[in-house]
PDB file of C-alpha atoms and ligand atoms in Angstrom:
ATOM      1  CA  UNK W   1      36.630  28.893  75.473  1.00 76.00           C
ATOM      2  CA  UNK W   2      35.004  29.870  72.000  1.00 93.00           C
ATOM      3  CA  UNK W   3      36.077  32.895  70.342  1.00 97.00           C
ATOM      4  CA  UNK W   4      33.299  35.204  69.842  1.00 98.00           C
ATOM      5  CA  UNK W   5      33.537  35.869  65.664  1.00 98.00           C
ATOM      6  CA  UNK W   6      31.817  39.411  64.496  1.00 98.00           C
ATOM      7  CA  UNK W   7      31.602  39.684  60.932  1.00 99.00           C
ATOM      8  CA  UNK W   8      30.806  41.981  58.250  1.00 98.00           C
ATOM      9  CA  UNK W   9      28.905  41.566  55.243  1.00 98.00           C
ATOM     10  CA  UNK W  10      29.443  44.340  52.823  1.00 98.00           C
ATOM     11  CA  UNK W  11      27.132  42.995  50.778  1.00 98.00           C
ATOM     12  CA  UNK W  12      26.798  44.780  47.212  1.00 98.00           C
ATOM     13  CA  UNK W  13      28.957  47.653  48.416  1.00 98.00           C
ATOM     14  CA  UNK W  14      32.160  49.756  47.793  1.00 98.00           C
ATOM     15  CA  UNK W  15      34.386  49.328  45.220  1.00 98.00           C
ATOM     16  CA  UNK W  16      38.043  49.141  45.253  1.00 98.00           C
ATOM     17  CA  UNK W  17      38.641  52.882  46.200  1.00 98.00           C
ATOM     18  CA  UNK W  18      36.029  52.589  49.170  1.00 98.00           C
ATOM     19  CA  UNK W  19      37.115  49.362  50.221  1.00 98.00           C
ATOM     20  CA  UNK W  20      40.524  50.817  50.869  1.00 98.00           C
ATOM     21  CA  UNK W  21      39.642  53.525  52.609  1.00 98.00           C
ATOM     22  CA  UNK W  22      37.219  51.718  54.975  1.00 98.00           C
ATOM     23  CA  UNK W  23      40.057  48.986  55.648  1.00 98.00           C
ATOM     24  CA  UNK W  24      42.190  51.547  56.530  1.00 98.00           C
ATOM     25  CA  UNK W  25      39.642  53.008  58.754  1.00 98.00           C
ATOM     26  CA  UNK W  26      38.618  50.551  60.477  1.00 98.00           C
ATOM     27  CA  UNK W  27      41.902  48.652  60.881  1.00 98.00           C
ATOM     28  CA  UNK W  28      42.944  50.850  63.926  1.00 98.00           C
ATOM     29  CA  UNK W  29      39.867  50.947  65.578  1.00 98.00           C
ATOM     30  CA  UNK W  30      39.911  47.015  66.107  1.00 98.00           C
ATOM     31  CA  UNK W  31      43.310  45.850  66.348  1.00 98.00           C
ATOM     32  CA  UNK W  32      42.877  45.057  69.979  1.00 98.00           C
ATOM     33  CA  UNK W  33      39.714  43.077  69.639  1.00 98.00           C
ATOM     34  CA  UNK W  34      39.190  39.833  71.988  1.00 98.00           C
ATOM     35  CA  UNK W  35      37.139  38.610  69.191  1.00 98.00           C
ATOM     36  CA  UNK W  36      37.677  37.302  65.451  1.00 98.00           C
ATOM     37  CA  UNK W  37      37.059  40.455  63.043  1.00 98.00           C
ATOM     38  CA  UNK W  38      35.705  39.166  59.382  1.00 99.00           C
ATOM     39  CA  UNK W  39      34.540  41.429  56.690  1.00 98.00           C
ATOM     40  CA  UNK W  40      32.984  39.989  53.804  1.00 99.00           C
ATOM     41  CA  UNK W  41      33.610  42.356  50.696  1.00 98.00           C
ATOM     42  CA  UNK W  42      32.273  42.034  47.012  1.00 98.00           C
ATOM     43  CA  UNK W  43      34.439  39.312  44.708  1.00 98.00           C
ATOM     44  CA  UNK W  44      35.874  42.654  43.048  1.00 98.00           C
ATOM     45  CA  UNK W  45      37.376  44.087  46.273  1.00 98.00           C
ATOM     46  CA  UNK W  46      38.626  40.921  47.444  1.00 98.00           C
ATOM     47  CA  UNK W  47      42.211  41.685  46.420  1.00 98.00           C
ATOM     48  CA  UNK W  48      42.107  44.947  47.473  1.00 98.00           C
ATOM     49  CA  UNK W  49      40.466  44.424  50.864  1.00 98.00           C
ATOM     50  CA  UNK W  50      44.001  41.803  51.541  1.00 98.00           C
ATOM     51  CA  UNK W  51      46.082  44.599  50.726  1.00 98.00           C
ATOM     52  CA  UNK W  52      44.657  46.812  52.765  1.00 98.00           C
ATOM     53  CA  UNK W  53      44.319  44.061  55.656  1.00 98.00           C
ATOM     54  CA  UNK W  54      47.439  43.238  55.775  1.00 98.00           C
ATOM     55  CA  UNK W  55      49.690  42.964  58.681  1.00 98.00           C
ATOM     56  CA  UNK W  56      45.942  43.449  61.178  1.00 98.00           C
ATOM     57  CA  UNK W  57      43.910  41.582  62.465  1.00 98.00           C
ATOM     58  CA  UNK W  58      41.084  41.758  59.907  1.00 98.00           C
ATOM     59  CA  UNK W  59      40.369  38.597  57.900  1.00 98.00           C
ATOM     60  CA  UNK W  60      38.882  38.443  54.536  1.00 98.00           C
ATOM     61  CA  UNK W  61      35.810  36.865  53.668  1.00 98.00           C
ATOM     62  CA  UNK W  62      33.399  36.582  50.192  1.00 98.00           C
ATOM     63  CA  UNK W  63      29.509  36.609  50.167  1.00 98.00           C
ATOM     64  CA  UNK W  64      29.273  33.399  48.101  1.00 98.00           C
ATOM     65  CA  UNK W  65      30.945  30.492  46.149  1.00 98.00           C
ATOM     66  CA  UNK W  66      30.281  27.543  43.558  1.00 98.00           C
ATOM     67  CA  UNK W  67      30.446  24.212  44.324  1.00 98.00           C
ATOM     68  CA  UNK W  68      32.484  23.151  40.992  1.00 98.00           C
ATOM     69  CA  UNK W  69      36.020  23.812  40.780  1.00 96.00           C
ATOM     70  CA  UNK W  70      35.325  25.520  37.196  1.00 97.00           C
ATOM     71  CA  UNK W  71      33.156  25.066  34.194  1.00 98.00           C
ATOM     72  CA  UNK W  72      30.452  26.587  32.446  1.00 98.00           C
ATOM     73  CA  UNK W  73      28.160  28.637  35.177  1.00 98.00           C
ATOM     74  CA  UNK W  74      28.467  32.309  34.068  1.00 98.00           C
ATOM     75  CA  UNK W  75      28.675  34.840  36.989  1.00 97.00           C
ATOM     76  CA  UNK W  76      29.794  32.197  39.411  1.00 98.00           C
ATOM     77  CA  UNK W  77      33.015  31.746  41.496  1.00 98.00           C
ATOM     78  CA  UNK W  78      34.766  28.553  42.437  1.00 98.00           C
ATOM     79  CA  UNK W  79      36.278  28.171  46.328  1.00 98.00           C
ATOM     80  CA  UNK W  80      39.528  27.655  44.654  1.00 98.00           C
ATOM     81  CA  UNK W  81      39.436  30.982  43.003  1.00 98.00           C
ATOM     82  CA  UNK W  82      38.677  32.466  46.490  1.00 98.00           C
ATOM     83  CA  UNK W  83      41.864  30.379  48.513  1.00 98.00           C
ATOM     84  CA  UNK W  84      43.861  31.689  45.424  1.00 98.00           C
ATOM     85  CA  UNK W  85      42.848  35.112  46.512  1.00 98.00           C
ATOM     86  CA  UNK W  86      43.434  34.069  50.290  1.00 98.00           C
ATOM     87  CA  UNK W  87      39.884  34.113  51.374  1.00 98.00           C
ATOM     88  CA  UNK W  88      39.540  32.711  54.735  1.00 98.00           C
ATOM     89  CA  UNK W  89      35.954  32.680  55.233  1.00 98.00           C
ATOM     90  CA  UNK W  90      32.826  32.637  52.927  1.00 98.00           C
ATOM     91  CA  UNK W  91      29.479  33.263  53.594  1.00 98.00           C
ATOM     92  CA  UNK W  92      26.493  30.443  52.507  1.00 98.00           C
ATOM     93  CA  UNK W  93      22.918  30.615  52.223  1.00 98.00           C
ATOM     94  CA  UNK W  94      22.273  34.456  53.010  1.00 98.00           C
ATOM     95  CA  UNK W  95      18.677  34.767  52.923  1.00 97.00           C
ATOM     96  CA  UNK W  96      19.052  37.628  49.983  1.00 97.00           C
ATOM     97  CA  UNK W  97      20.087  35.159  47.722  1.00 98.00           C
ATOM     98  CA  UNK W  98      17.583  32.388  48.972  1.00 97.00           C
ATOM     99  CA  UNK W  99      15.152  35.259  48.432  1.00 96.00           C
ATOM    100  CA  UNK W 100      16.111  37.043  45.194  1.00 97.00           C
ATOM    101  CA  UNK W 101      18.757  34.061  43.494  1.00 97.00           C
ATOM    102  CA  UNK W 102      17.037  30.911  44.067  1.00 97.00           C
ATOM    103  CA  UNK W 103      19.041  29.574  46.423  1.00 98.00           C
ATOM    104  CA  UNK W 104      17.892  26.509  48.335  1.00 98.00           C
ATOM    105  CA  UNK W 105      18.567  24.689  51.275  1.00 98.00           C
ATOM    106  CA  UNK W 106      20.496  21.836  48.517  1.00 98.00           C
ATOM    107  CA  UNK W 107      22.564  24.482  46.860  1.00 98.00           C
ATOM    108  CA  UNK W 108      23.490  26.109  50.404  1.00 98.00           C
ATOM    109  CA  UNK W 109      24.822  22.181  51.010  1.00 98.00           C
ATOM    110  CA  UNK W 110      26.656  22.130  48.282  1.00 98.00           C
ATOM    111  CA  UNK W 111      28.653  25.489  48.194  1.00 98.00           C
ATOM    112  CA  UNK W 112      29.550  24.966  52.062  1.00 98.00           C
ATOM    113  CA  UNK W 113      30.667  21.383  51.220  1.00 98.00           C
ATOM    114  CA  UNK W 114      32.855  23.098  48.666  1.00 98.00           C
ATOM    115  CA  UNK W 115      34.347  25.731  50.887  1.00 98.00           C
ATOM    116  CA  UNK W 116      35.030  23.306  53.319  1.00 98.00           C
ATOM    117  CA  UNK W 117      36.850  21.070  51.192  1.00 98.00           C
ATOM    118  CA  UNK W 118      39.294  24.114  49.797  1.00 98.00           C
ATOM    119  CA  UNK W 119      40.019  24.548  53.191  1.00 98.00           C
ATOM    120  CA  UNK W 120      37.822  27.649  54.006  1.00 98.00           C
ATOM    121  CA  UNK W 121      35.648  28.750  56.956  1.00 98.00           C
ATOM    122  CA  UNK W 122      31.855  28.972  56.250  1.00 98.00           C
ATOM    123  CA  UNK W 123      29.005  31.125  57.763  1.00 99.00           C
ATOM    124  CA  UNK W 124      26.023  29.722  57.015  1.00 98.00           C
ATOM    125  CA  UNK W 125      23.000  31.551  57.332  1.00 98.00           C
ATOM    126  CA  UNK W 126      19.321  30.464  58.363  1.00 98.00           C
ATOM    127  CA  UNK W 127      16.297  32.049  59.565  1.00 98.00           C
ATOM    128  CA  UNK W 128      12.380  32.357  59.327  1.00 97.00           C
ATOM    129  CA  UNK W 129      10.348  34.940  57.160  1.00 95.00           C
ATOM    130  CA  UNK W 130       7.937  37.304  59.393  1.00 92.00           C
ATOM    131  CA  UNK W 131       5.890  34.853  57.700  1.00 93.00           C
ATOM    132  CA  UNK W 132       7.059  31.604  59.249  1.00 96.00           C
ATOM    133  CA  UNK W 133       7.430  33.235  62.556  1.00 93.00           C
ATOM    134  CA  UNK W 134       4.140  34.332  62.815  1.00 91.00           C
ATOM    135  CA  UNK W 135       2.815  30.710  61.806  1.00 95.00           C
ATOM    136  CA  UNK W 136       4.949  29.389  64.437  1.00 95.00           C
ATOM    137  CA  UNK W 137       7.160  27.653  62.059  1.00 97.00           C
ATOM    138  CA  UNK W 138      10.342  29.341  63.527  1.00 97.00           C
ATOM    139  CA  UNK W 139      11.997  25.931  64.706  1.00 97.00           C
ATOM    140  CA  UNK W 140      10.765  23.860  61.793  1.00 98.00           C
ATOM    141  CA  UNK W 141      12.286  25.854  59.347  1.00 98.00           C
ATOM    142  CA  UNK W 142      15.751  26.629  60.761  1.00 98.00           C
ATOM    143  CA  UNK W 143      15.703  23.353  61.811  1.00 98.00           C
ATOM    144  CA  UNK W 144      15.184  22.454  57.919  1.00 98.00           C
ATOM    145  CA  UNK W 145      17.800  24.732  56.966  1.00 98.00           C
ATOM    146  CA  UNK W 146      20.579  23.642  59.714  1.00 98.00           C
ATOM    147  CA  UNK W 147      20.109  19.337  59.145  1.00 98.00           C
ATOM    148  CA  UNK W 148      20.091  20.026  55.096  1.00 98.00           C
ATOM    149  CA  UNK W 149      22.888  22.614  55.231  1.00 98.00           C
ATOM    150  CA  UNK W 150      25.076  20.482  57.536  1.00 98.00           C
ATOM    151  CA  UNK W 151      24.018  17.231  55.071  1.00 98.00           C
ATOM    152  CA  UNK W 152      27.612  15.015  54.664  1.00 98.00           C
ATOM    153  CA  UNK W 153      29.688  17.561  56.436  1.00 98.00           C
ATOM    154  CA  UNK W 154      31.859  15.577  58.516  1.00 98.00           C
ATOM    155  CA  UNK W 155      32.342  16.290  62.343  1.00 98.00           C
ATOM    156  CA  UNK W 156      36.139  17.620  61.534  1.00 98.00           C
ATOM    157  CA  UNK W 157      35.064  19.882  58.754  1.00 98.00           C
ATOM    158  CA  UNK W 158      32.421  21.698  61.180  1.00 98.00           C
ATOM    159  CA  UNK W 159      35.137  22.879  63.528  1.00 98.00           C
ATOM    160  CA  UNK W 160      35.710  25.169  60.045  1.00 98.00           C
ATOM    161  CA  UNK W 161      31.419  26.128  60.226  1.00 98.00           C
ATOM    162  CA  UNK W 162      29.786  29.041  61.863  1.00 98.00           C
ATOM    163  CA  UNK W 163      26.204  29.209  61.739  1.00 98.00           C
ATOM    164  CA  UNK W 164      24.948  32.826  61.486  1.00 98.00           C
ATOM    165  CA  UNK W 165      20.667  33.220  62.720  1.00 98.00           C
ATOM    166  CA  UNK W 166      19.262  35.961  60.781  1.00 97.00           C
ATOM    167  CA  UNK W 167      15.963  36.428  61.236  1.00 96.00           C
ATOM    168  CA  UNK W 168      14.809  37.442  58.300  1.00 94.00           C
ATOM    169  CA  UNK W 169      12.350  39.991  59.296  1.00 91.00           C
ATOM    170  CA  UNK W 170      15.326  41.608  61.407  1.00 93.00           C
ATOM    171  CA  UNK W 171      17.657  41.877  58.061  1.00 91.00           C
ATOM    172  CA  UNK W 172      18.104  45.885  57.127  1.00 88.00           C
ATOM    173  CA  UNK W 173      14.841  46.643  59.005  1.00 88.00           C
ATOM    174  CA  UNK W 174      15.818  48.284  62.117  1.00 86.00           C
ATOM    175  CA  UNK W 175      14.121  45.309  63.770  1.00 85.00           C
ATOM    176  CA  UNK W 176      16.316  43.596  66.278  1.00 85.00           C
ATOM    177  CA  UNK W 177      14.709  39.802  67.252  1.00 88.00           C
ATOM    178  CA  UNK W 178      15.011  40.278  71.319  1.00 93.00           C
ATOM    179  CA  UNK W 179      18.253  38.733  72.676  1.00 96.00           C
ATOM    180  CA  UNK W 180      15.993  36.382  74.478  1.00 96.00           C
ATOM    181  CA  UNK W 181      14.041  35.435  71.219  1.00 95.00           C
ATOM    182  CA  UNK W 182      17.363  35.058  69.427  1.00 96.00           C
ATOM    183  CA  UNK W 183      19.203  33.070  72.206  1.00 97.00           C
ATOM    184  CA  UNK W 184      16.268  30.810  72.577  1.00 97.00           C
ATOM    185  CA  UNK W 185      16.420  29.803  68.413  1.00 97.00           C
ATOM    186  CA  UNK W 186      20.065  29.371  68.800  1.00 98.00           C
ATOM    187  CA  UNK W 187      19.628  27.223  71.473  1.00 98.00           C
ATOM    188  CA  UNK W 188      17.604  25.347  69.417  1.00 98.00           C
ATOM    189  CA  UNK W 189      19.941  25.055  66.298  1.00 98.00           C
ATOM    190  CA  UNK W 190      22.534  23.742  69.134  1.00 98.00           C
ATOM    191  CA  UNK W 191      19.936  21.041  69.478  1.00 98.00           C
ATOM    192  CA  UNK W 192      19.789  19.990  65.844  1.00 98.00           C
ATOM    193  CA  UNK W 193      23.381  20.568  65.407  1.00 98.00           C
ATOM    194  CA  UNK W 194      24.121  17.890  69.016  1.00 98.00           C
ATOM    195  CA  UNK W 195      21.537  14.936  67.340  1.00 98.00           C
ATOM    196  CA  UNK W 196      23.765  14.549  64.239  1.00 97.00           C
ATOM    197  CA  UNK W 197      27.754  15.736  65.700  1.00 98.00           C
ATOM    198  CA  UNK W 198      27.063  15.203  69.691  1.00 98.00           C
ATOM    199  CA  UNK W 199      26.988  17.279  72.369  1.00 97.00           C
ATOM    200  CA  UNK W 200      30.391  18.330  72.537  1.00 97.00           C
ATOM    201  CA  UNK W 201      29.545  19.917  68.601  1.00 98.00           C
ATOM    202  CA  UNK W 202      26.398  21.302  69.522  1.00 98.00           C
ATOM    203  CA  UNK W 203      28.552  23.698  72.507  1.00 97.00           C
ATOM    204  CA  UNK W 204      31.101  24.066  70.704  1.00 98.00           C
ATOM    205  CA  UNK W 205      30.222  25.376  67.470  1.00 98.00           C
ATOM    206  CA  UNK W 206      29.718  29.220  66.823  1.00 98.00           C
ATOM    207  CA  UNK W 207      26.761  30.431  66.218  1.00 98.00           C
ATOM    208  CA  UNK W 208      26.288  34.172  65.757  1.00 98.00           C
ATOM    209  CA  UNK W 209      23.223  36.417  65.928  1.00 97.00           C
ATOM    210  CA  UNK W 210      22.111  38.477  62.563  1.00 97.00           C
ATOM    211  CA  UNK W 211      20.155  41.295  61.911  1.00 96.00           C
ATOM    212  CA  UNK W 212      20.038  45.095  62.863  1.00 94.00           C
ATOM    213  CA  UNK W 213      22.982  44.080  64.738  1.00 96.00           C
ATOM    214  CA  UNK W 214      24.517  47.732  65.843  1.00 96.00           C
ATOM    215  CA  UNK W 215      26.265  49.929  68.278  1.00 98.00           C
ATOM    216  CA  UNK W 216      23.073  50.325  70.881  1.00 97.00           C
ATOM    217  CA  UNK W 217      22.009  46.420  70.897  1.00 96.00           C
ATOM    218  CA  UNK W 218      25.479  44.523  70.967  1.00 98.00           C
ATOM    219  CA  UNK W 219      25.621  44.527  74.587  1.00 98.00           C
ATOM    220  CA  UNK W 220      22.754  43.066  75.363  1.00 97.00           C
ATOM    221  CA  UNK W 221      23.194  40.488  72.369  1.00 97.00           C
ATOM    222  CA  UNK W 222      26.456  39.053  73.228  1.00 98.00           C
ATOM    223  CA  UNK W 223      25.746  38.736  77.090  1.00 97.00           C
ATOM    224  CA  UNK W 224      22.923  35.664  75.802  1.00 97.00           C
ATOM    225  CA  UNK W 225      24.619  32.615  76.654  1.00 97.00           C
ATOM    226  CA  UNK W 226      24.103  31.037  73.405  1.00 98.00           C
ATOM    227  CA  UNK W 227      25.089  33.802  70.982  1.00 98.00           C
ATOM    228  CA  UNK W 228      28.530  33.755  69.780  1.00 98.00           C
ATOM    229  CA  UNK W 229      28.928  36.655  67.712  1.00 98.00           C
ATOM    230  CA  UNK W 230      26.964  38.434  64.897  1.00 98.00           C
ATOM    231  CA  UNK W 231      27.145  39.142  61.085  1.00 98.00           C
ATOM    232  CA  UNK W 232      26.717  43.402  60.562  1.00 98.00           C
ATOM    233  CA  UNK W 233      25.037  44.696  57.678  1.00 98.00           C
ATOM    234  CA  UNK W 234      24.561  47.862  57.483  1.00 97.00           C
ATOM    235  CA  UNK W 235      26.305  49.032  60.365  1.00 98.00           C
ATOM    236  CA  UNK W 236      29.653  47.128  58.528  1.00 98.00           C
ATOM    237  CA  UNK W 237      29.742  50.001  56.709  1.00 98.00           C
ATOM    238  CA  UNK W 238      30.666  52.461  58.777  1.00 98.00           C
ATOM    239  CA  UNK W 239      33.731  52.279  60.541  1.00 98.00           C
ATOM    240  CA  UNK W 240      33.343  53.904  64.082  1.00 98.00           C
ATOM    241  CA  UNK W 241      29.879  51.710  64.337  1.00 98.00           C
ATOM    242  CA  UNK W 242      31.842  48.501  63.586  1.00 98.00           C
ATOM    243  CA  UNK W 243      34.252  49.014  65.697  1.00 98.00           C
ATOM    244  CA  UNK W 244      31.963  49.558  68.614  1.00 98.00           C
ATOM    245  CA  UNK W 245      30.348  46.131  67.756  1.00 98.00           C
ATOM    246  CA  UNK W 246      33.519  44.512  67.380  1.00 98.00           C
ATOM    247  CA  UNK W 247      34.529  45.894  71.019  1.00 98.00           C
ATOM    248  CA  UNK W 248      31.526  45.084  73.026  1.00 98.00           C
ATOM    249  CA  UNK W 249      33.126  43.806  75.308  1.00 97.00           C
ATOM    250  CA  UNK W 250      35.323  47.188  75.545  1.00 95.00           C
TER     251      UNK W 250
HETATM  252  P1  LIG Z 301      21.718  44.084  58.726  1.00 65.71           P
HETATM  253  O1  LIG Z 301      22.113  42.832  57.820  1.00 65.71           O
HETATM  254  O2  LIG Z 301      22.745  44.143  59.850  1.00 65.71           O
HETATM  255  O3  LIG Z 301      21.800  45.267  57.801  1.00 65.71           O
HETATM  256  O4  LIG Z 301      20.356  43.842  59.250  1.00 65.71           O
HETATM  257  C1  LIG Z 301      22.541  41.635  58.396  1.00 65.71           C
HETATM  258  C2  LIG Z 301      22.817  40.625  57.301  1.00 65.71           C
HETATM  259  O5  LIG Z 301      22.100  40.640  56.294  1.00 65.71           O
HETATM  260  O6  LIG Z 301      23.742  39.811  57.416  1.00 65.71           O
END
């Protein structure tokens, strides 16, 4: 049986004082979760989100990393500097930074293939624009995203890879793809993920739902066949919301 994984991404929120707090807060809440609990804090609050963490059941993630173990590329951050801060998981390829940092499907490639190789879980993120859905260029573009992503990443290393679908019309909008919409693209990243790793890797790897993810829509989310967990936004930052995500199944 797969473990359902439900992580947040903080994204460019709380400092150190607020990342304490909501630790703490949410820490009791969750601790008797069925499934993996993940929060993804800014590089700054890594340290104190593990101190906080400690001793529960939350695991610490980052929101990106550098392929290159160091050098000259200001304002980056190597995997090694995350395992050094016990990072266990790092999220790839969020479609803010394709959108607003130039990310591409290479560079996506190339920080997961680092992560992997330091020995850390990655989320990687794909999904259309309202654009490419409405063209009917859904498949074609995840698809895209998924074989480039997953380029020379070998069949061991993607027991370490969860592949988050964020549509990315459904990111901070209040607009929820329908679980049937959502379960049908994962589906179809299972597909692309089976032709290169077999079948066995195409069920078996986790693949969560993203976007407007909350309290009132969970349910319905998690009960599709094909979703395996989701990656919170917004409602990550409030305690008592994601702790009703995180116990769904409650
Ligand atoms: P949202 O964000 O839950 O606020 O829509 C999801 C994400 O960007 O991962």
């Amino acid at each position: 049986m797969k473990r359902p994984i439900i992580a947040g991404n903080w994204k460019m929120n709380n400092n150190k004082e607020e990342t304490k707090a909501l630790i703490k807060e949410i820490a009791p809440l969750v601790k008797d979760a069925s499934c993996e609990v993940v929060v993804c804090v800014p590089f700054t609050s890594i340290e104190t989100a593990r101190k906080a963490a400690r001793g529960t059941n939350i695991q610490l993630g980052a929101q990106n990393v550098h392929w290159a173990n160091n050098g000259a590329f200001t304002g980056e951050i190597s995997a090694s500097m995350l395992t050094e801060l016990k990072v266990k998981y790092v999220i790839v390829g969020h479609s803010e930074r394709r959108q607003y940092f130039g990310e591409t499907d290479e560079t996506v490639n190339k920080r997961a293939k680092a992560a992997l190789k330091a020995g850390m879980k990655v989320i990687i993120c794909v999904g259309e624009t309202l654009e490419e859905r409405e063209a009917g260029k859904t498949a074609e573009v995840v698809m895209r995203q998924t074989e480039i992503a997953l380029k020379d990443i070998t069949k061991q290393e993607l027991k370490r890879v969860v592949i988050a679908y964020e549509p990315v019309w459904a990111i901070g909008t209040g607009r929820t793809a329908t679980p049937e919409d959502a379960d049908d693209t994962i589906k179809f990243i299972r597909k692309v993920v089976r032709k290169y790793y077999g079948r066995s890797s195409g069920q078996s790897i986790r693949i969560q739902y993203g976007g407007s993810m909350k309290p009132s829509n969970v349910k319905e989310l998690m009960a599709m066949p094909q979703i395996d967990g989701g990656l919170i936004g917004g409602a990550s930052l409030k305690a008592e919301d994601f702790a009703k995500i995180v116990n769904y199944d409650k």
